[in-house]
Coordinates of C-alpha atoms in Angstrom, one line a residue:
M1 CA 0.0 -0.1 -0.1
K2 CA 1.4 3.3 -1.1
Q3 CA 1.8 5.8 2.1
L4 CA -0.2 8.9 1.4
L5 CA 0.3 12.3 3.4
T6 CA -2.4 14.9 3.7
R7 CA -1.2 18.6 3.6
W8 CA -1.7 18.8 7.5
G9 CA 0.5 15.8 8.1
K10 CA 3.3 17.2 5.9
T11 CA 3.6 20.1 8.1
L12 CA 3.1 18.3 11.5
D13 CA 5.3 19.9 14.1
E14 CA 6.1 17.1 16.6
E15 CA 6.7 19.8 19.5
H16 CA 2.9 20.9 19.0
V17 CA 0.7 18.2 18.4
L18 CA -3.1 18.6 18.5
E19 CA -2.7 21.2 21.4
E20 CA -6.4 22.7 21.1
Y21 CA -8.4 22.1 24.4
P22 CA -10.0 18.9 23.8
R23 CA -13.3 19.0 26.2
P24 CA -15.4 21.9 24.7
L25 CA -18.4 21.1 27.0
L26 CA -16.5 21.5 29.9
V27 CA -13.8 24.1 29.8
R28 CA -11.9 24.9 32.9
K29 CA -8.6 27.2 32.7
S30 CA -6.3 24.5 34.1
Y31 CA -4.9 22.5 30.9
I32 CA -1.6 20.7 30.5
N33 CA -1.4 18.9 27.1
L34 CA 0.8 15.8 27.0
N35 CA 0.8 14.9 23.4
G36 CA 4.1 14.7 21.5
A37 CA 7.0 12.6 22.0
W38 CA 6.7 9.5 24.4
E39 CA 8.9 6.4 24.7
Y40 CA 7.4 3.0 23.4
G41 CA 8.2 -0.6 23.4
F42 CA 6.5 -3.8 22.6
T43 CA 6.6 -7.0 24.5
K44 CA 5.3 -10.7 24.5
E45 CA 4.4 -10.7 28.1
F46 CA 2.7 -8.3 30.3
K47 CA 6.0 -6.9 31.8
R48 CA 7.5 -3.6 31.3
P49 CA 10.2 -3.5 28.6
A50 CA 13.9 -3.8 29.9
Q51 CA 14.7 -1.2 27.2
F52 CA 12.4 1.1 25.3
E53 CA 12.6 0.8 21.5
G54 CA 12.4 4.7 20.6
K55 CA 10.1 7.6 20.3
I56 CA 6.4 7.5 19.3
V57 CA 4.4 10.7 18.6
V58 CA 1.2 10.7 20.8
P59 CA -1.8 10.4 19.8
F60 CA -1.1 8.8 16.7
S61 CA -1.2 5.0 16.7
P62 CA 1.7 3.0 16.3
E63 CA 0.3 1.7 12.9
S64 CA 0.3 5.2 11.5
T65 CA 3.2 7.1 9.6
L66 CA 2.6 10.1 11.9
S67 CA 3.5 8.2 14.9
G68 CA 7.0 7.6 13.7
V69 CA 6.6 3.8 14.3
G70 CA 4.8 2.2 11.5
R71 CA 4.1 -1.3 13.2
Q72 CA 1.0 -3.2 13.9
L73 CA 0.4 -4.1 17.5
K74 CA -0.6 -7.9 17.3
P75 CA -3.1 -9.6 19.5
D76 CA -0.5 -11.7 21.4
E77 CA 1.6 -8.3 22.1
Y78 CA 1.6 -5.5 24.6
L79 CA 2.4 -2.0 23.6
W80 CA 4.0 0.1 26.3
Y81 CA 4.3 4.0 26.5
R82 CA 6.5 6.0 28.9
K83 CA 6.2 9.8 29.8
T84 CA 7.8 12.0 32.4
F85 CA 6.6 15.2 33.7
L86 CA 7.6 17.7 36.4
V87 CA 5.6 18.6 39.4
S88 CA 5.8 21.3 42.1
F89 CA 4.2 19.5 45.1
D90 CA 4.3 22.8 47.2
M91 CA 1.8 24.4 44.7
F92 CA -0.6 21.2 45.5
Q93 CA -0.3 21.5 49.1
K94 CA -0.7 25.3 49.1
E95 CA -3.7 25.6 47.1
K96 CA -5.1 22.2 48.0
L97 CA -5.5 20.8 44.4
R98 CA -5.9 17.6 42.8
R99 CA -4.6 16.6 39.6
L100 CA -6.5 14.7 37.0
L101 CA -5.2 12.5 34.0
H102 CA -7.4 12.3 31.0
F103 CA -7.1 9.9 28.1
G104 CA -9.4 10.8 25.1
A105 CA -9.3 7.2 23.6
V106 CA -7.0 4.1 24.1
D107 CA -7.6 1.2 22.0
Q108 CA -8.7 -1.4 23.3
S109 CA -7.6 -2.2 27.1
C110 CA -5.0 -0.5 29.1
V111 CA -3.4 -0.2 32.4
V112 CA -2.1 3.4 33.5
Y113 CA 0.8 3.5 36.1
I114 CA 2.0 6.6 37.8
N115 CA 5.5 6.2 39.3
G116 CA 5.3 2.3 39.2
R117 CA 1.8 2.3 41.1
E118 CA -1.5 1.1 39.1
A119 CA -3.7 4.1 39.0
V120 CA -6.4 2.8 36.6
R121 CA -7.5 -0.1 34.1
H122 CA -9.6 0.8 31.3
T123 CA -11.5 -1.1 28.5
G124 CA -13.2 0.4 25.5
G125 CA -11.1 1.6 22.6
Y126 CA -13.5 4.6 21.5
L127 CA -14.4 6.3 25.0
P128 CA -12.4 8.6 27.2
F129 CA -11.5 8.0 30.9
E130 CA -9.8 9.8 33.7
T131 CA -8.3 9.1 37.1
D132 CA -7.0 11.3 39.8
I133 CA -3.3 10.7 40.3
T134 CA -2.8 13.1 43.1
D135 CA -1.7 10.6 45.7
Y136 CA 0.8 8.9 43.2
L137 CA 2.7 12.1 42.6
K138 CA 5.9 13.3 44.2
E139 CA 8.1 16.2 44.1
G140 CA 9.9 16.6 40.7
E141 CA 10.0 14.3 38.1
N142 CA 7.1 11.8 37.6
E143 CA 6.5 9.0 35.5
I144 CA 3.4 7.7 33.3
L145 CA 3.7 4.1 32.1
V146 CA 0.6 2.9 29.9
S147 CA 0.2 -0.8 28.9
V148 CA -2.0 -1.4 25.9
K149 CA -3.5 -4.9 24.7
D150 CA -5.6 -4.8 21.3
L151 CA -7.4 -7.9 20.4
S152 CA -8.8 -6.1 17.4
D153 CA -11.2 -8.3 15.2
T154 CA -10.1 -11.5 17.0
S155 CA -12.7 -10.9 19.8
Y156 CA -16.1 -9.4 20.5
H157 CA -15.0 -5.8 21.5
S158 CA -16.0 -2.8 19.5
R159 CA -13.8 -2.3 16.5
G160 CA -15.6 -0.4 13.8
K161 CA -14.2 -1.0 10.4
Q162 CA -10.7 -2.0 11.8
K163 CA -9.4 -5.4 10.6
L164 CA -5.9 -7.0 10.9
K165 CA -6.1 -8.3 7.3
R166 CA -7.4 -5.2 5.7
G167 CA -9.2 -5.2 2.5
G168 CA -12.2 -3.9 0.6
M169 CA -14.6 -2.2 3.2
F170 CA -12.3 -3.0 6.1
Y171 CA -9.6 -0.7 6.7
T172 CA -6.1 -1.0 8.6
A173 CA -6.5 -2.0 12.3
Q174 CA -5.0 0.8 14.7
S175 CA -4.2 0.6 18.4
G176 CA -2.9 2.2 21.5
I177 CA -3.4 5.9 22.4
W178 CA -5.1 7.8 19.5
Q179 CA -6.7 10.9 21.2
T180 CA -5.2 13.6 23.3
V181 CA -3.8 12.8 26.8
W182 CA -3.9 15.7 29.1
M183 CA -4.0 16.7 32.8
E184 CA -5.7 19.6 34.7
D185 CA -5.6 20.8 38.3
V186 CA -8.9 21.1 40.3
P187 CA -10.0 22.0 43.6
G188 CA -10.8 19.3 46.2
E189 CA -14.6 19.8 45.3
Y190 CA -14.8 20.3 41.7
I191 CA -17.3 20.1 38.8
Q192 CA -17.5 16.8 37.4
K193 CA -19.8 17.0 34.5
I194 CA -22.3 19.5 33.0
T195 CA -25.3 18.4 31.4
A196 CA -27.5 20.8 29.3
R197 CA -31.2 20.0 28.1
P198 CA -32.8 22.6 26.0
D199 CA -36.5 23.0 25.7
L200 CA -37.0 25.1 22.7
D201 CA -41.0 24.9 22.8
A202 CA -40.9 26.3 26.6
G203 CA -38.0 28.7 25.9
K204 CA -36.0 27.2 28.7
V205 CA -32.9 25.1 29.3
R206 CA -32.4 22.6 32.1
I207 CA -28.9 22.3 33.4
T208 CA -27.4 19.6 35.8
V209 CA -24.0 20.1 37.2
T210 CA -22.7 16.9 38.6
S211 CA -20.2 16.7 41.8
E212 CA -19.2 14.2 44.4
K213 CA -21.1 16.0 47.0
S214 CA -24.1 18.3 46.9
C215 CA -22.8 21.9 46.5
A216 CA -24.4 25.3 45.8
V217 CA -23.8 26.3 42.0
E218 CA -24.6 29.4 40.2
I219 CA -25.1 29.6 36.4
E220 CA -24.8 32.5 34.0
V221 CA -25.9 32.3 30.4
R222 CA -24.2 34.7 27.9
K223 CA -25.6 36.3 25.0
P224 CA -25.8 33.8 22.1
G225 CA -23.5 33.9 19.1
I226 CA -22.5 32.4 15.8
Y227 CA -18.7 31.2 16.2
E228 CA -16.6 31.4 12.9
E229 CA -13.5 30.9 14.7
P230 CA -13.1 28.0 16.7
L231 CA -12.2 28.3 20.4
R232 CA -8.9 26.6 21.0
K233 CA -7.6 27.6 24.5
P234 CA -9.3 28.0 27.7
E235 CA -8.8 31.7 27.8
D236 CA -10.7 32.0 24.5
V237 CA -14.0 31.1 26.5
F238 CA -13.5 32.8 29.7
G239 CA -14.6 36.4 29.7
E240 CA -15.0 36.5 25.8
V241 CA -18.2 37.9 26.0
E242 CA -19.9 40.2 28.5
T243 CA -22.2 38.3 30.9
L244 CA -25.7 39.8 30.9
E245 CA -28.1 38.5 33.4
D246 CA -31.0 39.1 31.2
W247 CA -29.9 36.2 29.1
G248 CA -30.3 33.7 31.8
H249 CA -29.3 33.2 35.5
G250 CA -29.9 30.1 37.8
T251 CA -28.9 28.9 41.3
G252 CA -29.3 25.9 43.0
R253 CA -27.5 22.4 44.0
T254 CA -25.2 20.1 42.2
N255 CA -26.9 16.8 41.2
E256 CA -30.1 18.6 40.8
E257 CA -31.8 20.0 37.8
I258 CA -31.7 23.9 37.5
V259 CA -34.2 25.2 35.1
I260 CA -33.3 28.6 33.6
H261 CA -35.9 30.6 31.4
L262 CA -34.5 32.4 28.4
P263 CA -36.2 35.6 27.5
Y264 CA -34.8 35.6 24.1
I265 CA -34.6 32.7 21.8
Y266 CA -32.1 32.3 18.9
P267 CA -32.7 28.8 17.5
W268 CA -29.9 26.7 16.2
T269 CA -30.1 26.0 12.5
C270 CA -27.8 24.8 9.9
E271 CA -27.7 28.4 8.4
T272 CA -27.5 30.2 11.8
P273 CA -25.8 28.0 14.4
Y274 CA -26.4 29.9 17.6
L275 CA -24.6 28.6 20.6
Y276 CA -25.3 30.0 24.1
Y277 CA -22.1 29.8 26.2
F278 CA -22.6 29.6 30.2
T279 CA -20.5 29.9 33.1
V280 CA -20.7 27.4 36.2
K281 CA -19.4 28.5 39.6
M282 CA -19.3 26.1 42.2
G283 CA -17.2 26.8 45.5
D284 CA -13.6 27.4 44.2
D285 CA -14.3 25.8 40.8
T286 CA -15.5 27.4 37.5
A287 CA -16.1 25.8 34.3
D288 CA -17.7 26.9 30.9
S289 CA -20.1 25.0 28.7
Y290 CA -22.5 25.8 25.9
F291 CA -26.2 24.6 24.5
A292 CA -28.2 25.5 21.6
M293 CA -31.9 26.0 21.1
R294 CA -33.2 23.3 18.8
T295 CA -35.2 20.2 18.4
F296 CA -35.5 17.4 16.1
T297 CA -38.8 15.6 15.6
I298 CA -40.9 13.5 13.1
E299 CA -43.9 15.2 12.1
A300 CA -46.5 14.8 9.3
D301 CA -46.5 17.1 6.5
K302 CA -49.5 18.5 4.7
A303 CA -49.8 15.3 2.9
G304 CA -49.6 13.2 5.9
L305 CA -46.3 11.9 5.4
P306 CA -43.8 11.6 8.2
R307 CA -40.9 14.0 7.9
I308 CA -37.8 14.9 9.9
C309 CA -38.2 18.3 11.4
L310 CA -35.7 20.8 12.8
N311 CA -37.4 23.2 15.0
H312 CA -40.8 22.0 13.8
K313 CA -39.9 22.9 10.2
V314 CA -39.4 19.9 7.6
Q315 CA -35.9 19.7 6.8
Y316 CA -34.6 17.4 4.2
Q317 CA -31.3 16.0 5.5
K318 CA -28.8 15.6 2.7
G319 CA -25.9 13.6 4.0
V320 CA -22.6 12.0 3.5
L321 CA -21.2 8.9 5.1
D322 CA -17.9 9.8 7.0
Q323 CA -15.6 7.1 8.0
G324 CA -13.1 9.3 9.9
Y325 CA -10.1 7.9 8.4
W326 CA -6.8 9.6 7.5
P327 CA -3.8 8.2 5.3
D328 CA -1.2 9.5 7.8
G329 CA -2.9 9.4 11.2
L330 CA -5.6 6.5 10.5
Y331 CA -8.3 7.1 13.3
T332 CA -6.4 10.5 14.3
A333 CA -6.7 13.4 12.2
P334 CA -3.5 15.2 11.7
S335 CA -4.6 18.7 12.9
D336 CA -7.8 20.7 14.0
E337 CA -7.8 22.3 10.8
A338 CA -8.2 18.9 9.1
L339 CA -11.3 18.3 11.0
I340 CA -12.7 21.8 10.0
F341 CA -11.8 21.0 6.6
D342 CA -13.9 17.8 6.2
I343 CA -16.9 19.3 7.8
Q344 CA -16.7 22.8 6.1
S345 CA -16.0 21.2 2.6
M346 CA -19.0 19.0 2.8
K347 CA -21.2 22.2 3.7
N348 CA -19.8 24.1 0.8
M349 CA -21.0 21.3 -1.5
G350 CA -24.4 21.6 -0.1
F351 CA -24.7 18.8 2.4
N352 CA -26.2 19.5 5.7
M353 CA -25.6 16.2 7.5
L354 CA -22.8 13.8 8.2
R355 CA -23.4 10.2 9.3
K356 CA -20.4 9.6 11.6
H357 CA -19.9 5.9 10.7
L358 CA -19.0 3.1 13.2
K359 CA -16.4 5.5 15.0
I360 CA -16.6 8.1 17.9
E361 CA -14.5 11.2 17.2
P362 CA -12.7 13.4 19.4
Q363 CA -15.0 16.0 20.9
R364 CA -13.7 19.0 18.9
W365 CA -15.0 17.3 15.8
Y366 CA -18.6 17.5 17.3
Y367 CA -17.8 21.0 18.7
H368 CA -16.9 22.1 15.0
C369 CA -20.2 20.6 13.9
D370 CA -22.1 22.5 16.6
R371 CA -20.6 25.8 15.6
L372 CA -20.6 25.3 11.8
G373 CA -24.1 24.0 11.7
M374 CA -23.7 20.4 10.6
V375 CA -26.1 17.9 11.5
V376 CA -24.7 14.6 12.8
W377 CA -26.1 11.2 12.9
Q378 CA -24.0 9.1 15.3
D379 CA -23.3 5.3 14.8
M380 CA -22.8 3.2 17.8
V381 CA -19.4 1.3 17.2
N382 CA -20.1 -2.2 16.1
G383 CA -18.5 -5.2 17.5
G384 CA -19.0 -9.1 17.6
R385 CA -17.3 -12.2 16.6
M386 CA -16.4 -12.6 12.9
Y387 CA -19.0 -11.4 10.6
K388 CA -20.8 -13.9 8.3
H389 CA -20.9 -11.9 5.1
W390 CA -23.1 -14.7 3.3
F391 CA -25.8 -13.8 5.9
V392 CA -25.5 -10.2 7.1
T393 CA -24.3 -8.7 3.4
Y394 CA -25.4 -10.9 0.6
G395 CA -28.2 -12.6 1.8
A396 CA -29.7 -9.8 3.7
T397 CA -29.5 -7.6 0.6
A398 CA -31.4 -9.8 -1.6
L399 CA -34.3 -10.2 1.0
S400 CA -34.3 -6.5 1.6
W401 CA -35.2 -5.9 -2.1
R402 CA -38.1 -8.3 -1.6
N403 CA -39.0 -6.4 1.6
L404 CA -38.5 -9.5 3.5
K405 CA -38.1 -9.0 7.4
I406 CA -35.5 -11.1 9.2
K407 CA -35.7 -11.3 13.1
D408 CA -32.6 -10.4 15.2
G409 CA -32.6 -13.5 17.3
Y410 CA -29.8 -15.4 15.3
T411 CA -27.3 -14.4 17.6
R412 CA -24.6 -16.7 16.2
L413 CA -25.4 -15.7 12.6
L414 CA -25.3 -11.8 13.8
S415 CA -22.0 -12.7 15.6
R416 CA -23.2 -11.8 19.1
E417 CA -23.0 -15.1 20.7
D418 CA -21.0 -13.9 23.7
K419 CA -23.0 -12.5 26.6
A420 CA -20.1 -10.6 27.7
G421 CA -20.0 -8.9 24.2
R422 CA -23.7 -8.0 24.7
L423 CA -23.3 -6.6 28.1
E424 CA -20.4 -4.6 26.9
F425 CA -22.4 -3.1 23.8
V426 CA -25.2 -1.9 26.4
K427 CA -22.6 -0.4 28.8
E428 CA -20.6 1.5 25.8
M429 CA -23.9 2.8 24.0
K430 CA -24.9 4.4 27.4
E431 CA -21.6 5.9 27.8
T432 CA -21.5 6.9 24.2
I433 CA -24.8 8.7 24.5
A434 CA -24.0 10.2 27.8
L435 CA -20.6 11.5 26.5
L436 CA -22.0 13.1 23.4
K437 CA -25.5 14.2 24.0
G438 CA -24.7 17.7 25.0
H439 CA -23.7 18.4 21.4
P440 CA -26.6 20.2 19.7
S441 CA -25.5 19.1 16.1
I442 CA -26.4 15.4 16.9
A443 CA -29.9 14.6 15.4
A444 CA -30.0 10.9 15.7
W445 CA -28.4 7.7 17.1
V446 CA -27.7 4.8 14.8
I447 CA -27.7 1.6 17.0
F448 CA -26.8 -1.2 14.5
N449 CA -25.7 -1.1 11.0
E450 CA -26.5 -3.9 8.5
G451 CA -26.8 -6.6 11.2
W452 CA -23.2 -6.3 12.3
G453 CA -23.5 -7.5 16.2
Q454 CA -27.3 -6.8 16.1
F455 CA -29.3 -8.1 18.9
Q456 CA -32.4 -7.2 21.0
T457 CA -32.8 -4.4 18.8
A458 CA -36.2 -3.3 20.6
D459 CA -34.6 -3.6 23.9
M460 CA -31.5 -1.4 22.8
T461 CA -33.9 1.2 21.3
D462 CA -35.8 1.4 24.6
I463 CA -32.4 1.8 26.4
A464 CA -31.3 4.5 24.3
R465 CA -34.4 6.4 24.1
K466 CA -34.3 6.4 28.1
E467 CA -30.8 7.6 28.0
D468 CA -31.8 10.5 25.6
P469 CA -35.5 11.0 25.1
D470 CA -34.8 14.3 22.8
R471 CA -33.2 12.6 19.9
L472 CA -34.4 10.4 16.9
I473 CA -33.4 6.9 16.7
D474 CA -32.3 4.6 13.6
Q475 CA -32.4 1.1 15.5
A476 CA -31.3 -0.8 12.3
S477 CA -29.6 1.0 9.4
G478 CA -29.8 -1.1 6.4
W479 CA -30.8 -4.7 6.8
F480 CA -32.7 -6.4 9.7
D481 CA -35.3 -4.0 10.3
Q482 CA -37.4 -4.6 13.4
E483 CA -39.9 -1.9 12.6
G484 CA -38.9 0.3 15.7
G485 CA -37.1 3.5 16.2
D486 CA -37.8 6.6 14.1
F487 CA -36.6 5.8 10.6
Q488 CA -37.5 3.2 8.0
S489 CA -33.6 2.9 7.1
I490 CA -32.6 1.8 3.8
H491 CA -29.4 0.9 2.1
N492 CA -29.4 0.5 -1.6
Y493 CA -26.3 0.3 -3.8
F494 CA -27.5 -2.3 -6.4
F495 CA -31.2 -1.7 -7.1
R496 CA -33.4 0.7 -8.8
L497 CA -34.1 3.5 -6.1
R498 CA -37.8 3.2 -4.8
I499 CA -39.5 3.7 -1.3
R500 CA -42.6 2.5 0.4
P501 CA -43.3 5.3 2.8
E502 CA -44.9 4.4 6.4
E503 CA -47.3 6.2 8.4
R504 CA -45.1 6.6 11.6
R505 CA -41.5 6.4 10.8
A506 CA -39.5 8.6 8.4
T507 CA -38.1 6.9 5.5
V508 CA -34.4 7.5 5.0
L509 CA -31.8 6.4 2.5
S510 CA -29.2 5.9 5.0
E511 CA -26.6 4.5 2.4
F512 CA -26.4 4.7 -1.2
G513 CA -24.1 5.4 -4.3
G514 CA -20.5 4.6 -3.3
Y515 CA -19.4 5.3 -7.1
S516 CA -15.6 4.7 -7.1
M517 CA -12.7 6.1 -9.2
R518 CA -9.0 5.7 -8.5
S519 CA -6.9 9.1 -8.8
E520 CA -3.5 8.4 -10.0
G521 CA -1.0 9.5 -7.4
H522 CA -3.8 10.0 -4.9
S523 CA -4.8 6.5 -4.3
A524 CA -3.1 4.3 -1.6
C525 CA -4.0 0.9 -3.2
L526 CA -3.8 -0.7 -6.8
T527 CA -6.7 -2.7 -6.1
Q528 CA -10.0 -0.9 -6.2
Y529 CA -13.4 -1.3 -4.3
G530 CA -16.7 0.4 -4.7
Y531 CA -20.3 0.2 -6.2
G532 CA -19.9 1.2 -9.8
I533 CA -16.3 1.6 -11.2
Y534 CA -15.3 4.7 -13.3
T535 CA -12.2 5.6 -14.9
D536 CA -13.1 9.1 -16.1
V537 CA -13.8 12.2 -14.0
S538 CA -16.6 13.7 -16.3
Q539 CA -18.2 10.2 -16.5
L540 CA -18.2 9.9 -12.4
N541 CA -19.6 13.4 -12.3
R542 CA -22.5 12.7 -14.7
A543 CA -23.5 9.5 -13.0
Y544 CA -23.2 11.3 -9.5
V545 CA -25.6 14.0 -10.8
K546 CA -27.9 11.4 -12.4
L547 CA -28.0 9.6 -9.1
Q548 CA -28.9 12.6 -7.1
E549 CA -31.5 13.7 -9.3
D550 CA -33.1 10.1 -8.9
V551 CA -32.9 10.4 -5.0
E552 CA -34.6 14.0 -5.4
K553 CA -37.5 12.6 -7.2
L554 CA -38.3 10.5 -4.2
I555 CA -38.6 13.3 -1.8
P556 CA -42.2 14.4 -2.6
E557 CA -43.0 10.6 -2.2
G558 CA -41.9 10.7 1.1
L559 CA -37.9 10.5 1.3
C560 CA -36.6 12.3 4.4
A561 CA -33.0 12.1 4.1
S562 CA -30.1 10.4 2.1
V563 CA -26.4 9.5 2.9
Y564 CA -24.1 9.3 0.1
T565 CA -21.1 7.0 0.4
Q566 CA -18.8 8.6 1.0
L567 CA -16.8 11.8 2.2
S568 CA -13.3 10.4 1.2
D569 CA -11.5 7.3 -0.2
V570 CA -10.3 5.1 2.2
E571 CA -7.4 2.5 1.4
E572 CA -9.0 0.2 -1.4
E573 CA -12.4 1.8 -0.8
V574 CA -11.9 4.6 -3.7
N575 CA -15.6 5.8 -3.6
G576 CA -14.9 9.2 -1.8
I577 CA -16.1 12.4 -2.8
F578 CA -12.3 13.6 -2.0
T579 CA -9.4 11.3 -2.5
Y580 CA -8.0 9.7 0.7
D581 CA -5.3 12.6 1.1
R582 CA -8.0 15.2 0.7
E583 CA -6.2 16.8 -2.3
V584 CA -8.7 15.8 -5.2
L585 CA -12.2 16.9 -5.2
K586 CA -13.3 13.8 -7.4
I587 CA -16.9 14.6 -7.8
R588 CA -16.3 18.1 -9.4
G589 CA -12.7 16.7 -10.8
T590 CA -10.8 19.7 -9.4
C591 CA -7.9 20.1 -7.1
I592 CA -8.2 22.5 -4.1

């Protein structure tokens, strides 16, 4: 496979890697970024390496070229990271501070040691975790040691499109630390979480501030704004806008809902993505967050057809499937600007929705969708044992064309025979929703995709609805529809486009297209995978325009959303609007 580099990867400064503040929904002034050079080593046994092998650039996985390693972590190996940092212990004792260590994501399981003592263990390659390391610290130099194990597609853990033997619609497996590592100093009693639940119709917002003990809390809402430039550092948020009590003020206790009525409502839309920033004060701790006033619903149009509505107005959601892979960083975008480029480029092309496919991004990606006005459908990350393609892909495709329903009780055929894997999926689905539901751009949760690891679909839908009653749910995108959720969700790559609208659920074409074309000098592989192969740019563009016209003809019949496959090429799958390196815009046939 040819190694491609993005323009951002080419200019990567290893001394300043992804330094932007990583948690936009809870911004605190204290921020210590630990990205950059760490030591690394591979071992066959769960034992610290006698000698480390060299330098790895965190948070790029060892399989990526930007990490400087370029080696696959295998299921029978351990990957070790080492980093040192300095501490002035007098400061902690004088100000009575606690230090928290955060990992954005580590794939799949890890153990973290501070100065040789185990501090925390975590499993779940897509979700963040933190630990209080204060009691492990010492004056002067301190050591972080991380041991990582990744079984990839040899087990039931969530893994998305990763595969140890890549090819076709499966991509290079990555491992280890792949999101920002950072620290912050907090007072003894500190704000652990901020959850804002807007109620557009009632003109109010419900805010819950979570802390270990019940404490008095004060909330001040600022004048809403549209943020054309991203907020990168904590100081960009604190005091950026004059606080006006007229925009909203509330007091109460932590761990209890505080209702704030807003006298002036600026609704969030794709054209005017207004964000309301607010400040939370609790004892010696202060943090900033934001929300937006908007609601996504299913409502009948004048003809009685169910439609997706934003703020009670019909919105046709024209979307793109977004895998979130990069040729030089794999799961990790080489820069914040690269994340913005993908979102803004799709908006410039007339799309108003991205379906984040089988991956959870760093929270800054969702923040950029919030401030730029890009609707998001968020997939849960799939897992399970080895997929039976003859059943979940080929057989299901044929049956779906005949509108034949298949029950989801075939746990072995759907690769969900492990009870531990089913329980892990429920746990991670809840954690995913809790992590991301504060982002106003997210319109829908996609629970299962094409039967991959699908089980107890109705039960999973009920759980997701309880965790977040304010969003839409696509319970089974593609095949194995169980007639629940808010969408009749269709995938169609091979047949004539047609729909059969329902009375209650909105009809969505949640995957289609996938027209492929290799672009010489910008393709990673000689082999080619896609749904319709083209060798000429003008031919590809004519076919794309004709396909979109066919889709648009279905809108009056009841089609509510469409998701074109896909935003960019990924390895052999060269059906992107952009090439893998984001240099050639293939659908328009121009370089940018």
